Amino acid sequence: DAKTTQPTSMDCAEGRAANLPCNHSTISGNEYVYWYRQIHSQGPQYIIHGLKNNETNEMASLIITEDRKSSTLILPHATLRDTAVYYCIVRAAGGTSYGKLTFGQGTILTVHP
Amino acid sequence: DVKVTQSSRYLVKRTGEKVFLECVQDMDHENMFWYRQDPGLGLRLIYFSYDVKMKEKGDIPEGYSVSREKKERFSLILESASTNQTSMYLCASSGRQGGQSYGYTFGSGTRLTVV
């Protein structure tokens, strides 16, 4: 699975959009980009994933660049409850990895009042 | 709406004890995983299972074993607990269809302290 690079930490004001970047320059054509978040003392929670098209769900939007070497997770109206560690993960959908997720250090997002 | 349940939220055990961490999922998922999480090291995969009675080593299997006798249950076993196994343990599951994995879900975690 391709390696990802994320900033260590970011801050955001409550009510504003939070844009979390992720670099995955070695991504392969069959690898998806997944985003998870982990709120303190809880298990990671799935947010969104995509292959090459932009995706949106009730939690967030995922923007993937045309060359697929980077992506941005957007929380459109951040709240205090969005304070968490956000993980960007790249992995193939199939193959013999049986769905293993390899976590990096993630980005600590702090939403301020 | 609980989908992946870990038997204990907090656990304190003595050095040398045999420890069982249990995980149950109700989504009929084929794949199940055990991770541990430590400050500064992130989540690291210990073992995973892709079918009943099947298991594969993850990145840090030393000191651990697993058991999957039923599809919904995946147990992590510390044969002789040591203080360096004090950690947060997270169980996860995912489905598999047509060679693709989907629906990754994590439990709430078990914080194990070995004294």
mmCIF file of N, CA and C in Angstrom, chain A:
data_model
loop_
_atom_site.group_PDB
_atom_site.id
_atom_site.type_symbol
_atom_site.label_atom_id
_atom_site.label_comp_id
_atom_site.label_asym_id
_atom_site.label_seq_id
_atom_site.Cartn_x
_atom_site.Cartn_y
_atom_site.Cartn_z
ATOM 1 N N ASP A 1 0.841 -1.192 0.000
ATOM 2 C CA ASP A 1 0.000 0.000 0.000
ATOM 3 C C ASP A 1 0.884 1.253 0.000
ATOM 4 N N ALA A 2 0.413 2.272 -0.722
ATOM 5 C CA ALA A 2 1.204 3.496 -0.845
ATOM 6 C C ALA A 2 1.300 4.212 0.498
ATOM 7 N N LYS A 3 2.405 4.954 0.666
ATOM 8 C CA LYS A 3 2.618 5.723 1.885
ATOM 9 C C LYS A 3 1.902 7.054 1.747
ATOM 10 N N THR A 4 1.426 7.588 2.871
ATOM 11 C CA THR A 4 0.780 8.895 2.873
ATOM 12 C C THR A 4 1.526 9.837 3.794
ATOM 13 N N THR A 5 1.426 11.143 3.491
ATOM 14 C CA THR A 5 2.031 12.182 4.311
ATOM 15 C C THR A 5 0.970 13.205 4.659
ATOM 16 N N GLN A 6 0.835 13.471 5.968
ATOM 17 C CA GLN A 6 -0.147 14.436 6.451
ATOM 18 C C GLN A 6 0.537 15.406 7.413
ATOM 19 N N PRO A 7 0.014 16.642 7.502
ATOM 20 C CA PRO A 7 0.561 17.544 8.530
ATOM 21 C C PRO A 7 0.277 16.987 9.916
ATOM 22 N N THR A 8 1.162 17.291 10.843
ATOM 23 C CA THR A 8 1.016 16.761 12.198
ATOM 24 C C THR A 8 -0.214 17.321 12.882
ATOM 25 N N SER A 9 -0.470 18.610 12.707
ATOM 26 C CA SER A 9 -1.601 19.224 13.393
ATOM 27 C C SER A 9 -2.143 20.394 12.586
ATOM 28 N N MET A 10 -3.434 20.696 12.840
ATOM 29 C CA MET A 10 -4.103 21.839 12.211
ATOM 30 C C MET A 10 -5.117 22.388 13.190
ATOM 31 N N ASP A 11 -5.410 23.670 13.023
ATOM 32 C CA ASP A 11 -6.433 24.318 13.819
ATOM 33 C C ASP A 11 -7.525 24.835 12.897
ATOM 34 N N CYS A 12 -8.737 24.952 13.449
ATOM 35 C CA CYS A 12 -9.852 25.465 12.663
ATOM 36 C C CYS A 12 -10.827 26.150 13.622
ATOM 37 N N ALA A 13 -11.432 27.245 13.172
ATOM 38 C CA ALA A 13 -12.451 27.913 13.983
ATOM 39 C C ALA A 13 -13.787 27.223 13.785
ATOM 40 N N GLU A 14 -14.530 27.143 14.865
ATOM 41 C CA GLU A 14 -15.856 26.525 14.805
ATOM 42 C C GLU A 14 -16.724 27.223 13.768
ATOM 43 N N GLY A 15 -17.419 26.419 12.954
ATOM 44 C CA GLY A 15 -18.293 26.963 11.923
ATOM 45 C C GLY A 15 -17.613 27.179 10.585
ATOM 46 N N ARG A 16 -16.286 27.168 10.586
ATOM 47 C CA ARG A 16 -15.557 27.335 9.335
ATOM 48 C C ARG A 16 -15.262 25.959 8.731
ATOM 49 N N ALA A 17 -14.861 25.983 7.461
ATOM 50 C CA ALA A 17 -14.495 24.732 6.798
ATOM 51 C C ALA A 17 -13.102 24.299 7.242
ATOM 52 N N ALA A 18 -12.958 23.010 7.482
ATOM 53 C CA ALA A 18 -11.640 22.438 7.783
ATOM 54 C C ALA A 18 -11.179 21.668 6.561
ATOM 55 N N ASN A 19 -9.998 22.015 6.062
ATOM 56 C CA ASN A 19 -9.440 21.356 4.876
ATOM 57 C C ASN A 19 -8.180 20.605 5.268
ATOM 58 N N LEU A 20 -8.246 19.282 5.248
ATOM 59 C CA LEU A 20 -7.125 18.466 5.690
ATOM 60 C C LEU A 20 -6.449 17.839 4.477
ATOM 61 N N PRO A 21 -5.169 18.176 4.237
ATOM 62 C CA PRO A 21 -4.484 17.647 3.052
ATOM 63 C C PRO A 21 -3.803 16.311 3.313
ATOM 64 N N CYS A 22 -3.578 15.587 2.228
ATOM 65 C CA CYS A 22 -2.862 14.315 2.304
ATOM 66 C C CYS A 22 -2.103 14.120 0.990
ATOM 67 N N ASN A 23 -0.831 13.800 1.099
ATOM 68 C CA ASN A 23 -0.032 13.477 -0.083
ATOM 69 C C ASN A 23 0.155 11.979 -0.201
ATOM 70 N N HIS A 24 -0.056 11.462 -1.396
ATOM 71 C CA HIS A 24 0.128 10.027 -1.661
ATOM 72 C C HIS A 24 0.699 9.894 -3.069
ATOM 73 N N SER A 25 1.914 10.373 -3.254
ATOM 74 C CA SER A 25 2.502 10.504 -4.589
ATOM 75 C C SER A 25 2.792 9.155 -5.239
ATOM 76 N N THR A 26 2.862 8.067 -4.448
ATOM 77 C CA THR A 26 3.176 6.755 -5.036
ATOM 78 C C THR A 26 1.935 5.892 -5.217
ATOM 79 N N ILE A 27 0.784 6.504 -5.185
ATOM 80 C CA ILE A 27 -0.475 5.755 -5.281
ATOM 81 C C ILE A 27 -0.559 5.020 -6.619
ATOM 82 N N SER A 28 -1.093 3.796 -6.576
ATOM 83 C CA SER A 28 -1.267 3.012 -7.794
ATOM 84 C C SER A 28 -2.690 3.174 -8.324
ATOM 85 N N GLY A 29 -2.864 2.739 -9.578
ATOM 86 C CA GLY A 29 -4.149 2.950 -10.219
ATOM 87 C C GLY A 29 -5.324 2.271 -9.541
ATOM 88 N N ASN A 30 -5.080 1.166 -8.830
ATOM 89 C CA ASN A 30 -6.179 0.432 -8.208
ATOM 90 C C ASN A 30 -6.321 0.731 -6.718
ATOM 91 N N GLU A 31 -5.620 1.737 -6.237
ATOM 92 C CA GLU A 31 -5.666 2.054 -4.803
ATOM 93 C C GLU A 31 -6.662 3.163 -4.509
ATOM 94 N N TYR A 32 -7.445 2.935 -3.467
ATOM 95 C CA TYR A 32 -8.420 3.907 -2.999
ATOM 96 C C TYR A 32 -7.792 4.780 -1.910
ATOM 97 N N VAL A 33 -8.365 5.955 -1.739
ATOM 98 C CA VAL A 33 -8.002 6.830 -0.621
ATOM 99 C C VAL A 33 -9.123 6.751 0.413
ATOM 100 N N TYR A 34 -8.768 6.380 1.631
ATOM 101 C CA TYR A 34 -9.719 6.294 2.737
ATOM 102 C C TYR A 34 -9.386 7.367 3.779
ATOM 103 N N TRP A 35 -10.423 7.870 4.416
ATOM 104 C CA TRP A 35 -10.235 8.765 5.563
ATOM 105 C C TRP A 35 -10.986 8.199 6.760
ATOM 106 N N TYR A 36 -10.271 8.160 7.874
ATOM 107 C CA TYR A 36 -10.838 7.776 9.156
ATOM 108 C C TYR A 36 -10.529 8.876 10.155
ATOM 109 N N ARG A 37 -11.292 8.936 11.225
ATOM 110 C CA ARG A 37 -10.936 9.819 12.321
ATOM 111 C C ARG A 37 -11.079 9.069 13.638
ATOM 112 N N GLN A 38 -10.338 9.539 14.624
ATOM 113 C CA GLN A 38 -10.367 8.918 15.932
ATOM 114 C C GLN A 38 -10.497 10.011 16.976
ATOM 115 N N ILE A 39 -11.630 9.990 17.625
ATOM 116 C CA ILE A 39 -11.874 10.899 18.738
ATOM 117 C C ILE A 39 -11.273 10.251 19.978
ATOM 118 N N HIS A 40 -10.785 11.079 20.861
ATOM 119 C CA HIS A 40 -10.021 10.602 22.011
ATOM 120 C C HIS A 40 -10.698 9.417 22.700
ATOM 121 N N SER A 41 -9.912 8.345 22.892
ATOM 122 C CA SER A 41 -10.333 7.156 23.646
ATOM 123 C C SER A 41 -11.439 6.362 22.965
ATOM 124 N N GLN A 42 -11.621 6.569 21.676
ATOM 125 C CA GLN A 42 -12.578 5.752 20.929
ATOM 126 C C GLN A 42 -11.868 5.060 19.772
ATOM 127 N N GLY A 43 -12.533 4.088 19.156
ATOM 128 C CA GLY A 43 -11.978 3.447 17.973
ATOM 129 C C GLY A 43 -12.107 4.343 16.756
ATOM 130 N N PRO A 44 -11.266 4.149 15.733
ATOM 131 C CA PRO A 44 -11.373 4.943 14.509
ATOM 132 C C PRO A 44 -12.748 4.801 13.860
ATOM 133 N N GLN A 45 -13.188 5.878 13.262
ATOM 134 C CA GLN A 45 -14.499 5.931 12.622
ATOM 135 C C GLN A 45 -14.311 6.239 11.145
ATOM 136 N N TYR A 46 -14.964 5.465 10.294
ATOM 137 C CA TYR A 46 -14.896 5.694 8.855
ATOM 138 C C TYR A 46 -15.548 7.029 8.500
ATOM 139 N N ILE A 47 -14.915 7.784 7.591
ATOM 140 C CA ILE A 47 -15.510 9.040 7.131
ATOM 141 C C ILE A 47 -15.937 8.918 5.678
ATOM 142 N N ILE A 48 -14.987 8.599 4.794
ATOM 143 C CA ILE A 48 -15.270 8.643 3.364
ATOM 144 C C ILE A 48 -14.141 7.943 2.620
ATOM 145 N N HIS A 49 -14.388 7.507 1.403
ATOM 146 C CA HIS A 49 -13.306 7.007 0.578
ATOM 147 C C HIS A 49 -13.603 7.288 -0.888
ATOM 148 N N GLY A 50 -12.558 7.247 -1.734
ATOM 149 C CA GLY A 50 -12.735 7.505 -3.149
ATOM 150 C C GLY A 50 -11.587 6.948 -3.959
ATOM 151 N N LEU A 51 -11.821 6.820 -5.263
ATOM 152 C CA LEU A 51 -10.806 6.304 -6.173
ATOM 153 C C LEU A 51 -10.201 7.440 -7.000
ATOM 154 N N LYS A 52 -11.025 8.125 -7.774
ATOM 155 C CA LYS A 52 -10.500 9.257 -8.557
ATOM 156 C C LYS A 52 -11.488 10.406 -8.675
ATOM 157 N N ASN A 53 -12.767 10.103 -8.518
ATOM 158 C CA ASN A 53 -13.754 11.179 -8.543
ATOM 159 C C ASN A 53 -13.921 11.769 -7.154
ATOM 160 N N ASN A 54 -14.321 13.032 -7.117
ATOM 161 C CA ASN A 54 -14.627 13.650 -5.830
ATOM 162 C C ASN A 54 -15.858 12.968 -5.235
ATOM 163 N N GLU A 55 -15.869 12.869 -3.920
ATOM 164 C CA GLU A 55 -16.953 12.207 -3.224
ATOM 165 C C GLU A 55 -17.487 13.103 -2.120
ATOM 166 N N THR A 56 -18.774 12.948 -1.832
ATOM 167 C CA THR A 56 -19.401 13.705 -0.743
ATOM 168 C C THR A 56 -20.392 12.804 -0.030
ATOM 169 N N ASN A 57 -20.397 12.891 1.278
ATOM 170 C CA ASN A 57 -21.440 12.229 2.054
ATOM 171 C C ASN A 57 -21.879 13.176 3.171
ATOM 172 N N GLU A 58 -22.641 12.663 4.106
ATOM 173 C CA GLU A 58 -23.208 13.530 5.142
ATOM 174 C C GLU A 58 -22.156 14.052 6.103
ATOM 175 N N MET A 59 -20.995 13.448 6.106
ATOM 176 C CA MET A 59 -19.945 13.881 7.034
ATOM 177 C C MET A 59 -18.963 14.847 6.393
ATOM 178 N N ALA A 60 -18.582 14.583 5.134
ATOM 179 C CA ALA A 60 -17.459 15.321 4.562
ATOM 180 C C ALA A 60 -17.452 15.215 3.048
ATOM 181 N N SER A 61 -16.526 15.955 2.449
ATOM 182 C CA SER A 61 -16.239 15.840 1.015
ATOM 183 C C SER A 61 -14.781 15.450 0.840
ATOM 184 N N LEU A 62 -14.529 14.689 -0.206
ATOM 185 C CA LEU A 62 -13.170 14.262 -0.537
ATOM 186 C C LEU A 62 -12.845 14.761 -1.934
ATOM 187 N N ILE A 63 -11.783 15.564 -2.025
ATOM 188 C CA ILE A 63 -11.329 16.076 -3.302
ATOM 189 C C ILE A 63 -10.011 15.396 -3.640
ATOM 190 N N ILE A 64 -9.962 14.712 -4.775
ATOM 191 C CA ILE A 64 -8.754 14.014 -5.210
ATOM 192 C C ILE A 64 -8.238 14.721 -6.458
ATOM 193 N N THR A 65 -6.948 15.070 -6.480
ATOM 194 C CA THR A 65 -6.386 15.762 -7.629
ATOM 195 C C THR A 65 -6.423 14.860 -8.861
ATOM 196 N N GLU A 66 -6.325 15.482 -10.028
ATOM 197 C CA GLU A 66 -6.449 14.721 -11.271
ATOM 198 C C GLU A 66 -5.359 13.665 -11.410
ATOM 199 N N ASP A 67 -4.147 13.977 -10.929
ATOM 200 C CA ASP A 67 -3.063 12.991 -11.004
ATOM 201 C C ASP A 67 -3.105 12.005 -9.837
ATOM 202 N N ARG A 68 -4.050 12.188 -8.920
ATOM 203 C CA ARG A 68 -4.293 11.318 -7.765
ATOM 204 C C ARG A 68 -3.140 11.289 -6.767
ATOM 205 N N LYS A 69 -2.214 12.211 -6.867
ATOM 206 C CA LYS A 69 -1.069 12.203 -5.954
ATOM 207 C C LYS A 69 -1.361 12.908 -4.640
ATOM 208 N N SER A 70 -2.489 13.555 -4.535
ATOM 209 C CA SER A 70 -2.862 14.163 -3.269
ATOM 210 C C SER A 70 -4.378 14.288 -3.181
ATOM 211 N N SER A 71 -4.848 14.498 -1.957
ATOM 212 C CA SER A 71 -6.279 14.653 -1.748
ATOM 213 C C SER A 71 -6.514 15.584 -0.566
ATOM 214 N N THR A 72 -7.742 16.067 -0.449
ATOM 215 C CA THR A 72 -8.122 16.944 0.651
ATOM 216 C C THR A 72 -9.459 16.492 1.205
ATOM 217 N N LEU A 73 -9.501 16.329 2.508
ATOM 218 C CA LEU A 73 -10.761 16.057 3.191
ATOM 219 C C LEU A 73 -11.327 17.387 3.647
ATOM 220 N N ILE A 74 -12.587 17.635 3.358
ATOM 221 C CA ILE A 74 -13.215 18.900 3.737
ATOM 222 C C ILE A 74 -14.375 18.633 4.682
ATOM 223 N N LEU A 75 -14.289 19.227 5.871
ATOM 224 C CA LEU A 75 -15.423 19.254 6.793
ATOM 225 C C LEU A 75 -16.047 20.631 6.625
ATOM 226 N N PRO A 76 -17.211 20.738 6.028
ATOM 227 C CA PRO A 76 -17.699 22.051 5.583
ATOM 228 C C PRO A 76 -17.991 23.045 6.701
ATOM 229 N N HIS A 77 -18.473 22.570 7.821
ATOM 230 C CA HIS A 77 -18.797 23.471 8.941
ATOM 231 C C HIS A 77 -18.328 22.781 10.226
ATOM 232 N N ALA A 78 -17.061 22.971 10.547
ATOM 233 C CA ALA A 78 -16.480 22.234 11.667
ATOM 234 C C ALA A 78 -17.142 22.611 12.993
ATOM 235 N N THR A 79 -17.337 21.613 13.837
ATOM 236 C CA THR A 79 -17.848 21.826 15.195
ATOM 237 C C THR A 79 -16.809 21.332 16.192
ATOM 238 N N LEU A 80 -17.014 21.663 17.457
ATOM 239 C CA LEU A 80 -16.064 21.244 18.490
ATOM 240 C C LEU A 80 -15.940 19.722 18.529
ATOM 241 N N ARG A 81 -17.025 19.027 18.190
ATOM 242 C CA ARG A 81 -17.000 17.569 18.210
ATOM 243 C C ARG A 81 -16.186 16.963 17.073
ATOM 244 N N ASP A 82 -15.748 17.789 16.127
ATOM 245 C CA ASP A 82 -14.882 17.305 15.056
ATOM 246 C C ASP A 82 -13.412 17.281 15.464
ATOM 247 N N THR A 83 -13.101 17.753 16.660
ATOM 248 C CA THR A 83 -11.728 17.674 17.160
ATOM 249 C C THR A 83 -11.351 16.201 17.297
ATOM 250 N N ALA A 84 -10.304 15.804 16.566
ATOM 251 C CA ALA A 84 -9.944 14.386 16.500
ATOM 252 C C ALA A 84 -8.629 14.247 15.734
ATOM 253 N N VAL A 85 -8.131 13.012 15.673
ATOM 254 C CA VAL A 85 -7.005 12.686 14.790
ATOM 255 C C VAL A 85 -7.587 12.129 13.504
ATOM 256 N N TYR A 86 -7.165 12.696 12.380
ATOM 257 C CA TYR A 86 -7.681 12.290 11.073
ATOM 258 C C TYR A 86 -6.608 11.531 10.304
ATOM 259 N N TYR A 87 -6.969 10.333 9.855
ATOM 260 C CA TYR A 87 -6.029 9.462 9.159
ATOM 261 C C TYR A 87 -6.398 9.337 7.682
ATOM 262 N N CYS A 88 -5.414 9.538 6.842
ATOM 263 C CA CYS A 88 -5.542 9.309 5.402
ATOM 264 C C CYS A 88 -4.830 7.995 5.093
ATOM 265 N N ILE A 89 -5.523 7.067 4.462
ATOM 266 C CA ILE A 89 -4.974 5.733 4.213
ATOM 267 C C ILE A 89 -5.203 5.387 2.753
ATOM 268 N N VAL A 90 -4.177 4.819 2.135
ATOM 269 C CA VAL A 90 -4.288 4.388 0.744
ATOM 270 C C VAL A 90 -4.147 2.874 0.698
ATOM 271 N N ARG A 91 -5.075 2.207 0.063
ATOM 272 C CA ARG A 91 -4.934 0.768 -0.073
ATOM 273 C C ARG A 91 -5.725 0.265 -1.260
ATOM 274 N N ALA A 92 -5.312 -0.893 -1.743
ATOM 275 C CA ALA A 92 -6.017 -1.527 -2.847
ATOM 276 C C ALA A 92 -7.314 -2.139 -2.333
ATOM 277 N N ALA A 93 -8.327 -2.132 -3.156
ATOM 278 C CA ALA A 93 -9.613 -2.685 -2.743
ATOM 279 C C ALA A 93 -9.578 -4.196 -2.684
ATOM 280 N N GLY A 94 -8.778 -4.826 -3.509
ATOM 281 C CA GLY A 94 -8.760 -6.280 -3.541
ATOM 282 C C GLY A 94 -7.385 -6.809 -3.209
ATOM 283 N N GLY A 95 -6.959 -7.814 -3.930
ATOM 284 C CA GLY A 95 -5.643 -8.379 -3.684
ATOM 285 C C GLY A 95 -5.651 -9.322 -2.505
ATOM 286 N N THR A 96 -4.498 -9.648 -1.991
ATOM 287 C CA THR A 96 -4.377 -10.607 -0.902
ATOM 288 C C THR A 96 -4.209 -9.938 0.445
ATOM 289 N N SER A 97 -4.405 -8.657 0.520
ATOM 290 C CA SER A 97 -4.177 -7.981 1.802
ATOM 291 C C SER A 97 -5.347 -8.149 2.757
ATOM 292 N N TYR A 98 -6.444 -8.753 2.253
ATOM 293 C CA TYR A 98 -7.610 -9.016 3.092
ATOM 294 C C TYR A 98 -8.086 -7.800 3.860
ATOM 295 N N GLY A 99 -7.972 -6.648 3.264
ATOM 296 C CA GLY A 99 -8.547 -5.463 3.870
ATOM 297 C C GLY A 99 -7.741 -4.862 4.990
ATOM 298 N N LYS A 100 -6.446 -5.164 5.064
ATOM 299 C CA LYS A 100 -5.635 -4.531 6.111
ATOM 300 C C LYS A 100 -5.551 -3.038 5.889
ATOM 301 N N LEU A 101 -5.685 -2.281 6.971
ATOM 302 C CA LEU A 101 -5.470 -0.839 6.925
ATOM 303 C C LEU A 101 -4.168 -0.532 7.634
ATOM 304 N N THR A 102 -3.298 0.225 6.976
ATOM 305 C CA THR A 102 -2.038 0.650 7.594
ATOM 306 C C THR A 102 -2.168 2.118 7.952
ATOM 307 N N PHE A 103 -2.119 2.405 9.250
ATOM 308 C CA PHE A 103 -2.310 3.769 9.744
ATOM 309 C C PHE A 103 -0.975 4.480 9.888
ATOM 310 N N GLY A 104 -0.950 5.744 9.456
ATOM 311 C CA GLY A 104 0.190 6.614 9.738
ATOM 312 C C GLY A 104 -0.067 7.358 11.032
ATOM 313 N N GLN A 105 0.583 8.509 11.190
ATOM 314 C CA GLN A 105 0.429 9.288 12.429
ATOM 315 C C GLN A 105 -0.802 10.173 12.400
ATOM 316 N N GLY A 106 -1.313 10.474 11.214
ATOM 317 C CA GLY A 106 -2.514 11.283 11.118
ATOM 318 C C GLY A 106 -2.297 12.761 11.405
ATOM 319 N N THR A 107 -3.379 13.527 11.278
ATOM 320 C CA THR A 107 -3.390 14.966 11.574
ATOM 321 C C THR A 107 -4.285 15.207 12.772
ATOM 322 N N ILE A 108 -3.742 15.878 13.768
ATOM 323 C CA ILE A 108 -4.555 16.266 14.922
ATOM 324 C C ILE A 108 -5.273 17.566 14.558
ATOM 325 N N LEU A 109 -6.589 17.481 14.403
ATOM 326 C CA LEU A 109 -7.389 18.674 14.110
ATOM 327 C C LEU A 109 -8.004 19.176 15.411
ATOM 328 N N THR A 110 -7.758 20.434 15.707
ATOM 329 C CA THR A 110 -8.359 21.064 16.876
ATOM 330 C C THR A 110 -9.296 22.156 16.405
ATOM 331 N N VAL A 111 -10.564 22.040 16.775
ATOM 332 C CA VAL A 111 -11.554 23.052 16.423
ATOM 333 C C VAL A 111 -11.746 23.956 17.629
ATOM 334 N N HIS A 112 -11.555 25.261 17.413
ATOM 335 C CA HIS A 112 -11.644 26.244 18.490
ATOM 336 C C HIS A 112 -12.979 26.975 18.462
ATOM 337 N N PRO A 113 -13.497 27.333 19.650
ATOM 338 C CA PRO A 113 -14.764 28.097 19.686
ATOM 339 C C PRO A 113 -14.614 29.456 19.014
#
